[in-house]
C-alpha cells in the first residue's frame, strides 16, 4: 500500500513538473512575449566558437574565440567581447581583444536573433603597428557586418516556435531589464 502511494505521488509530481515547464513557454507567448537571459544566449555562442573567417581573398584569416556576452545594467544593447587572432599580413600570431555593442533583430529565414546596428567599441591587437591595426580594424568591421547579416547570436528552437498562437509572428526584439525580450506581432 505504501509503495503504491509513493509511486502515485511521484507520478503526480512528474506530471505537474512537465505541465509547469510547458505552461511557462505557453504563458510567455500568451503574454505576447518570451524572454531570454544572457546565460541562455551565452550557451549557444559557446557551442559555435572558435570560428575562423577568411578575408581579402584568403590573405588574412580572422579567428574569433572565447565569446563573452553580457547585458550591462540599464543598457538597451548587449555587449559581446571576443579574443581575436589574425593570421597573414605579417601578423605575429598574438591574440588581441575586440568588443562591440549591438541591439538585436529577429530574422525569420534563420529563426534567429541577429546583431542589429553593431558598434565596435574596442579593438586591441598587441604587436601590430598603426597601419596594420587600421587595416585590421576595417577587416573586423566588415566581418562584424557580415556576421550580423548571416549568423544569429541565438536561434529560437522549433518547440518554442511551434507554440506561437495562430496568426501571430515574432515581432520586435528588445533588451530590457537585463533580458532579451522577444515580442509577438499580428
XYZ file of C-alpha atoms in Angstrom:
186
model
C 0.000 0.000 0.000
C 2.751 2.428 0.986
C 4.727 1.643 -2.158
C 1.666 2.329 -4.339
C 1.095 5.645 -2.583
C 4.741 6.674 -3.061
C 4.615 5.742 -6.751
C 1.354 7.681 -7.162
C 2.795 10.800 -5.508
C 5.942 10.584 -7.661
C 3.852 10.267 -10.820
C 1.718 13.290 -9.914
C 4.844 15.330 -9.177
C 6.439 14.401 -12.518
C 3.271 15.256 -14.443
C 2.991 18.548 -12.548
C 6.612 19.415 -13.315
C 6.139 18.666 -17.024
C 2.971 20.783 -17.093
C 4.707 23.700 -15.381
C 7.538 23.581 -17.902
C 5.110 23.635 -20.838
C 2.937 26.288 -19.216
C 5.969 28.528 -18.801
C 6.579 28.606 -22.554
C 2.908 28.891 -23.454
C 2.201 31.576 -20.859
C 5.149 33.589 -22.156
C 3.610 33.600 -25.629
C 0.166 34.267 -24.147
C 1.616 37.437 -22.687
C 2.795 38.255 -26.243
C 6.438 37.873 -25.297
C 9.150 35.488 -24.249
C 12.382 36.484 -22.515
C 15.912 35.101 -22.604
C 18.773 35.731 -20.218
C 22.405 36.409 -21.093
C 23.442 32.895 -19.919
C 20.928 31.319 -22.336
C 22.418 33.264 -25.243
C 25.945 32.559 -23.999
C 25.384 28.778 -24.146
C 24.536 28.938 -27.861
C 27.528 31.177 -28.596
C 29.883 28.838 -26.734
C 28.785 25.959 -28.956
C 29.633 27.877 -32.165
C 33.084 29.242 -31.334
C 36.006 29.352 -32.062
C 35.434 30.413 -35.671
C 37.859 31.375 -38.421
C 36.895 33.742 -41.209
C 38.991 34.227 -44.340
C 39.151 37.799 -45.649
C 40.832 39.616 -48.539
C 40.718 36.570 -50.799
C 42.263 34.333 -48.158
C 45.253 36.598 -47.496
C 44.037 37.238 -43.968
C 42.313 34.886 -41.548
C 40.485 36.269 -38.548
C 39.971 33.880 -35.646
C 37.346 34.729 -33.036
C 37.328 32.745 -29.825
C 36.040 32.840 -26.256
C 32.846 34.885 -26.784
C 31.588 36.695 -23.697
C 28.059 38.073 -23.846
C 26.709 40.464 -21.262
C 23.835 42.871 -20.892
C 25.110 45.893 -18.975
C 22.642 47.174 -16.345
C 20.359 49.866 -17.718
C 21.585 49.376 -21.305
C 19.288 48.638 -24.250
C 22.066 46.824 -26.137
C 24.076 43.726 -25.407
C 27.857 43.594 -25.294
C 29.990 40.934 -26.960
C 33.694 40.507 -26.231
C 35.939 38.116 -28.171
C 39.555 37.090 -28.240
C 40.808 37.786 -31.761
C 43.722 36.446 -33.711
C 44.931 37.417 -37.182
C 46.924 35.187 -39.483
C 48.633 36.632 -42.555
C 49.649 40.244 -43.314
C 52.857 39.954 -41.257
C 50.903 39.080 -38.125
C 52.980 37.843 -35.220
C 50.234 35.469 -34.036
C 49.438 37.190 -30.741
C 45.848 37.298 -29.584
C 44.005 40.577 -29.066
C 40.554 41.605 -27.956
C 37.536 43.011 -29.686
C 34.358 44.323 -28.047
C 31.120 45.516 -29.587
C 27.651 46.587 -28.536
C 24.518 45.913 -30.507
C 20.770 45.686 -30.476
C 19.054 42.553 -31.742
C 16.557 41.823 -34.515
C 14.669 38.675 -35.489
C 15.292 37.115 -38.914
C 12.606 34.579 -39.902
C 14.868 32.951 -42.513
C 17.330 31.784 -39.827
C 14.761 31.776 -36.986
C 17.397 33.618 -35.044
C 18.233 36.791 -33.183
C 20.868 38.739 -35.111
C 23.033 41.710 -34.231
C 21.317 44.957 -35.200
C 23.456 48.022 -35.869
C 26.601 46.690 -34.141
C 29.162 49.231 -32.986
C 32.828 48.346 -32.446
C 33.885 49.597 -29.001
C 37.333 48.163 -28.547
C 39.954 46.720 -30.869
C 43.289 45.795 -29.352
C 45.849 43.874 -31.385
C 49.151 43.635 -29.495
C 52.312 43.843 -31.541
C 50.608 45.383 -34.572
C 51.794 48.711 -35.901
C 49.300 51.535 -36.503
C 48.950 50.763 -40.226
C 48.245 47.076 -39.600
C 45.815 47.911 -36.771
C 43.949 50.339 -39.051
C 43.668 47.772 -41.845
C 42.746 45.019 -39.417
C 40.093 47.243 -37.843
C 38.492 47.650 -41.292
C 38.580 43.870 -41.781
C 36.968 43.337 -38.365
C 34.258 45.929 -39.107
C 33.374 44.172 -42.386
C 33.406 40.815 -40.588
C 31.010 42.119 -37.923
C 28.652 43.489 -40.596
C 28.672 40.144 -42.435
C 28.172 38.221 -39.198
C 25.212 40.460 -38.275
C 23.564 39.705 -41.636
C 24.067 35.953 -41.743
C 24.725 34.480 -38.284
C 22.298 34.564 -35.365
C 23.530 35.173 -31.843
C 20.655 32.976 -30.658
C 18.391 30.624 -32.609
C 14.808 30.111 -31.407
C 14.086 26.404 -31.075
C 11.377 24.560 -33.005
C 9.421 23.726 -29.846
C 9.110 27.388 -28.878
C 8.146 28.485 -32.404
C 5.574 25.674 -32.699
C 3.727 27.203 -29.732
C 3.147 30.545 -31.444
C -0.551 31.443 -31.246
C -2.397 31.213 -34.573
C -1.981 34.309 -36.715
C 0.907 35.625 -34.630
C 4.547 36.007 -35.557
C 7.736 37.159 -33.926
C 7.893 40.950 -33.912
C 10.146 43.338 -32.040
C 13.183 42.281 -30.060
C 14.101 44.499 -27.119
C 16.711 44.410 -24.407
C 15.025 45.350 -21.173
C 15.979 44.912 -17.511
C 18.949 42.685 -18.318
C 16.922 40.313 -20.540
C 16.302 39.894 -24.259
C 12.552 40.176 -24.785
C 11.010 38.827 -27.995
C 7.546 40.278 -28.577
C 4.794 38.945 -30.838
C 3.096 40.868 -33.633
C -0.086 40.191 -35.589
